[in-house]
Coordinates of C-alpha atoms in Angstrom, one line a residue:
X202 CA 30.3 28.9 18.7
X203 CA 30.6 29.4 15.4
X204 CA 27.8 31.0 13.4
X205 CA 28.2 28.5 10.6
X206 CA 29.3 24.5 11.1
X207 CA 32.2 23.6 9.1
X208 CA 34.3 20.1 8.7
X209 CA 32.2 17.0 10.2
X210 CA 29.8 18.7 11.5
X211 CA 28.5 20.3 8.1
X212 CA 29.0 17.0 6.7
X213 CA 26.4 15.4 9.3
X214 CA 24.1 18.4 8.7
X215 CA 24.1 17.6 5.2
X216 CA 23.2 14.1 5.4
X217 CA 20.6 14.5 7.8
X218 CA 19.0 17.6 6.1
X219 CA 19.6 20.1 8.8
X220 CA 18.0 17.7 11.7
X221 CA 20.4 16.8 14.2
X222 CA 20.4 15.5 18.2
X223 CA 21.3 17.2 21.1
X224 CA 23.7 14.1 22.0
X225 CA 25.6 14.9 18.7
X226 CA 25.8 18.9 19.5
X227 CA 27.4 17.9 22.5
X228 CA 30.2 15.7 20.5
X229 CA 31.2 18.6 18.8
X230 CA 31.4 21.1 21.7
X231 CA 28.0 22.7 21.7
X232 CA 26.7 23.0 25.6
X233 CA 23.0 22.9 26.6
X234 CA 22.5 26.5 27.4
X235 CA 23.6 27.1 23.4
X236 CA 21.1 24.9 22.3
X237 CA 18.1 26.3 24.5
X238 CA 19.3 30.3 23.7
X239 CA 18.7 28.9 19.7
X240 CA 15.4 27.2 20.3
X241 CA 14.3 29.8 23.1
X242 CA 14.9 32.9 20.5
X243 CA 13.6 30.9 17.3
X244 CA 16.5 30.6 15.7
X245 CA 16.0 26.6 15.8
X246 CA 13.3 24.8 16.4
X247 CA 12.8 21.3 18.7
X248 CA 11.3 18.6 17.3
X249 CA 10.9 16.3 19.7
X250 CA 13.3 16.1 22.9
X251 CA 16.6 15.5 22.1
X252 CA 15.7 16.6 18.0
X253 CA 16.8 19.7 16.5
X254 CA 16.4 21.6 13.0
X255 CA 18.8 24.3 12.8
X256 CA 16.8 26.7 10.8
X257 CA 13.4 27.9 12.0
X258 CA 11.3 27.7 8.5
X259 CA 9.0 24.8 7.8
X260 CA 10.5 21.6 7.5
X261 CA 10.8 19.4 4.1
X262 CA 9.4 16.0 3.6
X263 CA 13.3 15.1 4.4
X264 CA 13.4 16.8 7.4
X265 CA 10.7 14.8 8.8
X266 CA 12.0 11.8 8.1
X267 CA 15.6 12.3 9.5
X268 CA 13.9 13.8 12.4
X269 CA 11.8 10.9 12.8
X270 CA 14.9 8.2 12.4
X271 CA 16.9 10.3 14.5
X272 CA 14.3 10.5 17.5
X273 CA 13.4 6.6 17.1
X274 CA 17.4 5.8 17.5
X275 CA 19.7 3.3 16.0
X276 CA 18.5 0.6 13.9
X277 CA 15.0 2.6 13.3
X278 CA 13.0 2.1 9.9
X279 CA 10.9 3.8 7.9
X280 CA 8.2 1.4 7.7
X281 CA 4.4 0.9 6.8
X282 CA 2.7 4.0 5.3
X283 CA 5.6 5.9 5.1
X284 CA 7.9 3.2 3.6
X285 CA 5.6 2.9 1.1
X286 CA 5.5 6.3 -0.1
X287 CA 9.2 5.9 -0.2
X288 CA 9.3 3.0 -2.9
X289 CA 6.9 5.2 -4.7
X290 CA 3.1 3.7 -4.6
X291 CA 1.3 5.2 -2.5
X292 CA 1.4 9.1 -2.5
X293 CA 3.1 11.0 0.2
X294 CA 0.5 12.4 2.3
X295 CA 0.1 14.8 5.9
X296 CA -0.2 12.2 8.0
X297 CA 2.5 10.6 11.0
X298 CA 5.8 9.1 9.8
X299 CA 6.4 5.5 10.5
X300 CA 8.8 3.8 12.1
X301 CA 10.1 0.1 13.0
X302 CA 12.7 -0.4 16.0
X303 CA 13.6 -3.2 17.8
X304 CA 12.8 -4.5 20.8
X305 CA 14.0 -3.2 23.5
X306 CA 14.1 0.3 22.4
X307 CA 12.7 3.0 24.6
X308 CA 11.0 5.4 21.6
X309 CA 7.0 5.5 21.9
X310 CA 4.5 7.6 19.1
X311 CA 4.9 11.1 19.4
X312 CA 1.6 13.7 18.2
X313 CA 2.4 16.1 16.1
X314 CA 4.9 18.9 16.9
X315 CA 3.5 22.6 17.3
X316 CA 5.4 25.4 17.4
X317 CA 5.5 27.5 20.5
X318 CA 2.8 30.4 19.9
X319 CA 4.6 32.8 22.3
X320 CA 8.3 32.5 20.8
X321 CA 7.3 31.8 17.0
X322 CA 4.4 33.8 15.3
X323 CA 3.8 32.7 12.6
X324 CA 1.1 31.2 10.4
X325 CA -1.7 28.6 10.9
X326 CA -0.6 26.7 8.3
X327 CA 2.9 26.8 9.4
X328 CA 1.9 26.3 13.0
X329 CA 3.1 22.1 12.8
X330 CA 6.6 21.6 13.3
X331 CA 6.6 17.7 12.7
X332 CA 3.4 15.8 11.9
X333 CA 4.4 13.0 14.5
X334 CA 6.1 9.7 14.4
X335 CA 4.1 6.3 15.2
X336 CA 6.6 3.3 16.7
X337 CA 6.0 0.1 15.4
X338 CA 8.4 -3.0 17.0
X339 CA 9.6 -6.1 15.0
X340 CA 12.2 -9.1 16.5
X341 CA 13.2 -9.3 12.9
X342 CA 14.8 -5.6 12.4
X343 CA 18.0 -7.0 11.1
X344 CA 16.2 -8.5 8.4
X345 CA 13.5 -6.8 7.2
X346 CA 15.3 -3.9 5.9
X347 CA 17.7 -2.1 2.9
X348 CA 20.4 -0.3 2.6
X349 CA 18.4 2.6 1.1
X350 CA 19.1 6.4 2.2
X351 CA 16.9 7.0 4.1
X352 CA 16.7 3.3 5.9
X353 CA 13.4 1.7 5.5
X354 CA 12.0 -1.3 5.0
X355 CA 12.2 -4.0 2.0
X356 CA 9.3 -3.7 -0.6
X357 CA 7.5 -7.6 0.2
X358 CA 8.4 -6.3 4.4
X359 CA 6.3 -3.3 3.7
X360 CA 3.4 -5.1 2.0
X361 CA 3.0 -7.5 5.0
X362 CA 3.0 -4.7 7.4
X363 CA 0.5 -2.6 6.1
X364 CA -1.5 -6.2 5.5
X365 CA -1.3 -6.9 9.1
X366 CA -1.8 -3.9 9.9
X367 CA -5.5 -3.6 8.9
X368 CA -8.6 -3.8 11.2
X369 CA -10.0 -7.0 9.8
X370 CA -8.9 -10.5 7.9
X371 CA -11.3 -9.1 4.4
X372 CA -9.6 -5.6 4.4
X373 CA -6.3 -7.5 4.3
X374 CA -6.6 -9.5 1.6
X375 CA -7.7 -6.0 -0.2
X376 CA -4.9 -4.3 0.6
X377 CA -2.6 -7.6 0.1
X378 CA -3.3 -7.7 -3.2
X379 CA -3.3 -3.9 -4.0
X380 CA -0.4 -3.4 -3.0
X381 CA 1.4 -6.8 -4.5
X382 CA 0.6 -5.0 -7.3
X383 CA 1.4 -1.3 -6.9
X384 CA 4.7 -2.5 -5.3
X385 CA 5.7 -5.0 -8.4
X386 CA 6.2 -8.1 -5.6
X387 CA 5.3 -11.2 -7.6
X388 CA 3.9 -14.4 -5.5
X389 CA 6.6 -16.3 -4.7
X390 CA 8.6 -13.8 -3.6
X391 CA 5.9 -12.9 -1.3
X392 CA 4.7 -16.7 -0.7
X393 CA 8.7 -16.8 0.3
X394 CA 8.7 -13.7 3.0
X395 CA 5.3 -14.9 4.9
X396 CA 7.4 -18.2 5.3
X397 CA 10.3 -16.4 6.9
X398 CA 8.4 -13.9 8.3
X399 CA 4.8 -15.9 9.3
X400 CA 2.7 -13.0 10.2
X401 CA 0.8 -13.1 14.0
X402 CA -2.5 -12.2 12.1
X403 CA -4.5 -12.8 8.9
X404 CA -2.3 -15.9 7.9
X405 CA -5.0 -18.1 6.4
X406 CA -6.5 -15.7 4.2
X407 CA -3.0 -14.2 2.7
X408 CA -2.2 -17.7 1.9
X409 CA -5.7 -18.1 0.2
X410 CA -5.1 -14.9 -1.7
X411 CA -1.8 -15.8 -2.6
X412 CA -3.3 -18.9 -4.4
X413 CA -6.0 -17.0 -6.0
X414 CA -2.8 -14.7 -7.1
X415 CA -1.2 -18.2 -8.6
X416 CA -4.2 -19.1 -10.2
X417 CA -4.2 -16.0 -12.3
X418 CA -5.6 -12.5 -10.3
X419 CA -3.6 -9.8 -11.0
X420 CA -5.3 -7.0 -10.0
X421 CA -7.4 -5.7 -7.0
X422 CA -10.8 -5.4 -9.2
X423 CA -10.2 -9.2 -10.5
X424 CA -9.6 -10.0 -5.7
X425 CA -12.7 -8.3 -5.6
X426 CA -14.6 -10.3 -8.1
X427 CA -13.3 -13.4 -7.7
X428 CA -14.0 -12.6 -3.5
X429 CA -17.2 -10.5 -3.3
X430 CA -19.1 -12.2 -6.6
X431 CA -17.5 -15.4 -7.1
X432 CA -16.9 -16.7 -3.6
X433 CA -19.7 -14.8 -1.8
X434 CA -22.5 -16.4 -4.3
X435 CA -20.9 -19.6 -4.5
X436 CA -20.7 -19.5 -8.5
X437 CA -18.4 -22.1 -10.0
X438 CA -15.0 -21.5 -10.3
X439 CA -13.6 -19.4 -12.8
X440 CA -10.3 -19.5 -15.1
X441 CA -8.5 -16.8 -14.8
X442 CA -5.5 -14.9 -17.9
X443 CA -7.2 -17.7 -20.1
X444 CA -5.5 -17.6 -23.7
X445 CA -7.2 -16.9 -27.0
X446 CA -5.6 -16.4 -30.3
X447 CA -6.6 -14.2 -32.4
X448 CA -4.6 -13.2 -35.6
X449 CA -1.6 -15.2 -34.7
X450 CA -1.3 -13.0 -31.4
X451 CA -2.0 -14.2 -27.6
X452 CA -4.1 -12.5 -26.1
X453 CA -5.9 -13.3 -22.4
X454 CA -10.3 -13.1 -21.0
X455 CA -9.7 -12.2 -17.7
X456 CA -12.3 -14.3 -16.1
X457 CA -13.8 -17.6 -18.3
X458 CA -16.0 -20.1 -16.9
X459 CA -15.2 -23.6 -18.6
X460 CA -18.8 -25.0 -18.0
X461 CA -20.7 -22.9 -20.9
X462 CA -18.0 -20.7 -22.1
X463 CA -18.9 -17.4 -20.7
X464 CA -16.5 -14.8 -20.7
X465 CA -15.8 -11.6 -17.8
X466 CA -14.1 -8.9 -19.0
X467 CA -13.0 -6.5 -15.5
X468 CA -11.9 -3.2 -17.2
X469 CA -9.5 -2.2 -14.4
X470 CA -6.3 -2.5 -15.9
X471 CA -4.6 0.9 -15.7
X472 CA -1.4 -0.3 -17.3
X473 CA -2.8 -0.3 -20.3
X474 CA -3.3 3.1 -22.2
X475 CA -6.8 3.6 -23.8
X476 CA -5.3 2.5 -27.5
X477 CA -4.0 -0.7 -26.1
X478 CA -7.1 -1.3 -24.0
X479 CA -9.1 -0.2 -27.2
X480 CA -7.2 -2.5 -29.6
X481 CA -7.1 -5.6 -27.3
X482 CA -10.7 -5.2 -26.5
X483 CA -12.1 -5.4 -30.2
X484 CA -9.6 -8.3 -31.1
X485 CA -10.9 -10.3 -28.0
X486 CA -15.1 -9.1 -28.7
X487 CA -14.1 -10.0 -32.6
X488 CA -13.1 -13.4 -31.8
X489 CA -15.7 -14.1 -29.1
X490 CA -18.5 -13.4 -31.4
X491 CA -17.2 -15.9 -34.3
X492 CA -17.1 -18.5 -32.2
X493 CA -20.7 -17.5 -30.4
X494 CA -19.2 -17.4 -27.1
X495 CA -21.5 -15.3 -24.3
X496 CA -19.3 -12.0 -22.6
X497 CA -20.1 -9.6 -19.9
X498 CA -18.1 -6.8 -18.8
X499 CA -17.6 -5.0 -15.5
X500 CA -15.0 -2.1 -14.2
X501 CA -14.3 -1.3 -10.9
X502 CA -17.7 0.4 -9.8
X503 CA -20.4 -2.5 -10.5
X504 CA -18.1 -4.6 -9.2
X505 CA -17.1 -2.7 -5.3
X506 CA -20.2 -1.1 -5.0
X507 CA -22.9 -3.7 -6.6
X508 CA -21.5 -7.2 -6.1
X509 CA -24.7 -8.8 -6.0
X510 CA -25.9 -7.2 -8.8
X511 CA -23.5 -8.3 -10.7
X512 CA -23.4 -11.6 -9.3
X513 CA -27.7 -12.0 -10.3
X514 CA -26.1 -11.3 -14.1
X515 CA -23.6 -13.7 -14.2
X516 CA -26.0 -16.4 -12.9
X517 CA -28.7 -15.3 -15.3
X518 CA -26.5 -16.1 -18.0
X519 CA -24.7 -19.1 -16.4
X520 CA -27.8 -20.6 -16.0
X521 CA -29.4 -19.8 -19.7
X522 CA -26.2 -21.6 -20.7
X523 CA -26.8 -24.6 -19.1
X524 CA -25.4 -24.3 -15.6
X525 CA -26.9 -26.2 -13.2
X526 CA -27.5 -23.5 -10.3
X527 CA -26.1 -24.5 -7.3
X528 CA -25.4 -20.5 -6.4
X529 CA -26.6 -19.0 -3.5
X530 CA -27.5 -15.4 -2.0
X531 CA -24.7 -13.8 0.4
X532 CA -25.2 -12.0 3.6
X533 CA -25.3 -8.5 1.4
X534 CA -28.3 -9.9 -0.9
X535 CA -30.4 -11.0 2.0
X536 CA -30.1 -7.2 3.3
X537 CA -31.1 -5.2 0.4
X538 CA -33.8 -7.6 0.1
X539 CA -35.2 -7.4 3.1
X540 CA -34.9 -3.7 3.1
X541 CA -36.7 -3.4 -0.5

């Protein structure tokens, strides 16, 4: 054997970043007792069965991923979590890579990978080999994916997996609309995909967010409002991206409700940069106060971690403008006040 691949094999080592299977070692003449002499005196390292890096240092980000595809077979996906990081909005993290196959297909989840203590000493923290792969299945693989290097999933395909994949219908909707908007997917083109692709859970409320997304949410602190203060409380509905005009330029209250005029600002826009946020902010304040319109603002902390607080606010003023009340406490109000 020779100590370094040339031709088509160097080629295949190349594109798959130094992972490769025991099936293709064989194509190119390499026998089993070859293979288990490399991994048995460290010189390469098993992955998982079947999977193996030719060098015996700690494996990229790359690695894991062509190690993962490679172990799940032909047609696999980099899905969910780790699609995700791949398009770029969520941060790569430690955890499992993973994967969509088709049905039919015999991979299952593998734990992490450690490194055999006896044969490699080495460090703690290079003790992990492969953080592990978790299988997902779909009946829709030939359609739910690009042509991307690695494979993975399509950007609206990811959303709805890591939607469905959460433990309950409210966390959903969170993450529905988070990630809509980390991932750039406007609403029809995801309105489109959960019509091709209905999804076996949480259908009614992604359609109910999708509308609230139509009707002018575009961020997950205005979800949260419009769900945990608006909805929750039963206070009247709101419009959302209205327009106001102020020195010839359009500018837009993120939340205005139509009865008395009462403005909510929700400072949660990262997009903007602090001068833009600045400059829009005193425009909109100036032209609210010359025509003696009521404004409240709230950012992403009064509105996650004190709903009902600001809920009581928004009344007090709805109702000091003429609102007939017809609000009422939610399950989270009658707690704290029972408890105080």
């Amino acid at each position: 054997m020779r100590t370094r691949p040339v031709g088509a094999w160097q080629r295949m080592l190349d594109d798959q970043h130094g992972i490769i299977t025991t099936k293709q070692m064989h194509a190119f003449g390499v026998n089993k007792d070859s293979i288990g002499h490399c991994v048995e005196n460290g010189q390469w390292l098993r992955v998982f069965r079947g999977v193996i890096s030719v060098t015996n240092g700690p494996l990229t980000r790359e690695m894991h991923l062509s190690a993962a595809l490679l172990y799940a077979g032909r047609g696999a996906l980099l899905s969910h979590t780790t699609a995700a990081e791949e398009w770029g909005w969520v941060r790569p993290g430690p955890g499992p890579v993973h994967v969509t196959v088709p049905y039919g297909c015999s991979a299952t989840s593998r734990p992490p990978t450690m490194r055999h203590a006896k044969r490699n000493v080495t460090s703690e923290s290079n003790a992990q080999i492969h953080p592990g792969v978790i299988v997902h299945r779909s009946r829709a693989i030939s359609h739910i994916g690009v042509e991307t290097n690695p494979a993975r999933t399509s950007i609206a395909d990811t959303v709805l997996d890591l939607v469905v994949a959460e433990s309950t219908s409210r966390q959903a909707t969170i993450t529905l609309v988070s990630a809509m908007s980390s991932g750039g997917v406007n609403v029809e083109a995801m309105a489109r995909k959960v019509q091709v692709r209905r999804p076996m859970r949480y259908l009614k409320p992604i359609l109910h967010t999708l509308t609230l997304m139509r009707d002018g949410v575009h961020s997950a602190l205005e979800h949260r409002y419009a769900l945990d203060v608006e909805q929750a409380h039963g206070l009247p509905a709101a419009r959302r991206q209205a327009p106001v005009f102020v020195d010839g330029r359009q500018l837009f209250e993120d939340v205005r409700y139509a009865t008395c005029d009462l403005i909510v600002r929700l400072d949660g826009q990262a997009f903007h940069s602090a001068k833009q946020r600045r400059f829009r902010d005193r425009r909109r304040d100036n032209a609210a106060e010359l025509r003696n319109l009521p404004r409240l603002m709230y950012g992403w902390h009064e509105v996650t971690e004190d709903p009902c607080g600001v809920y009581r606010e928004v009344r007090e003023v709805l109702v000091r403008e003429g609102w007939n009340d017809s609000s009422y406490p939610c399950e989270q109000c009658t707690l704290v006040s029972g408890n105080s």
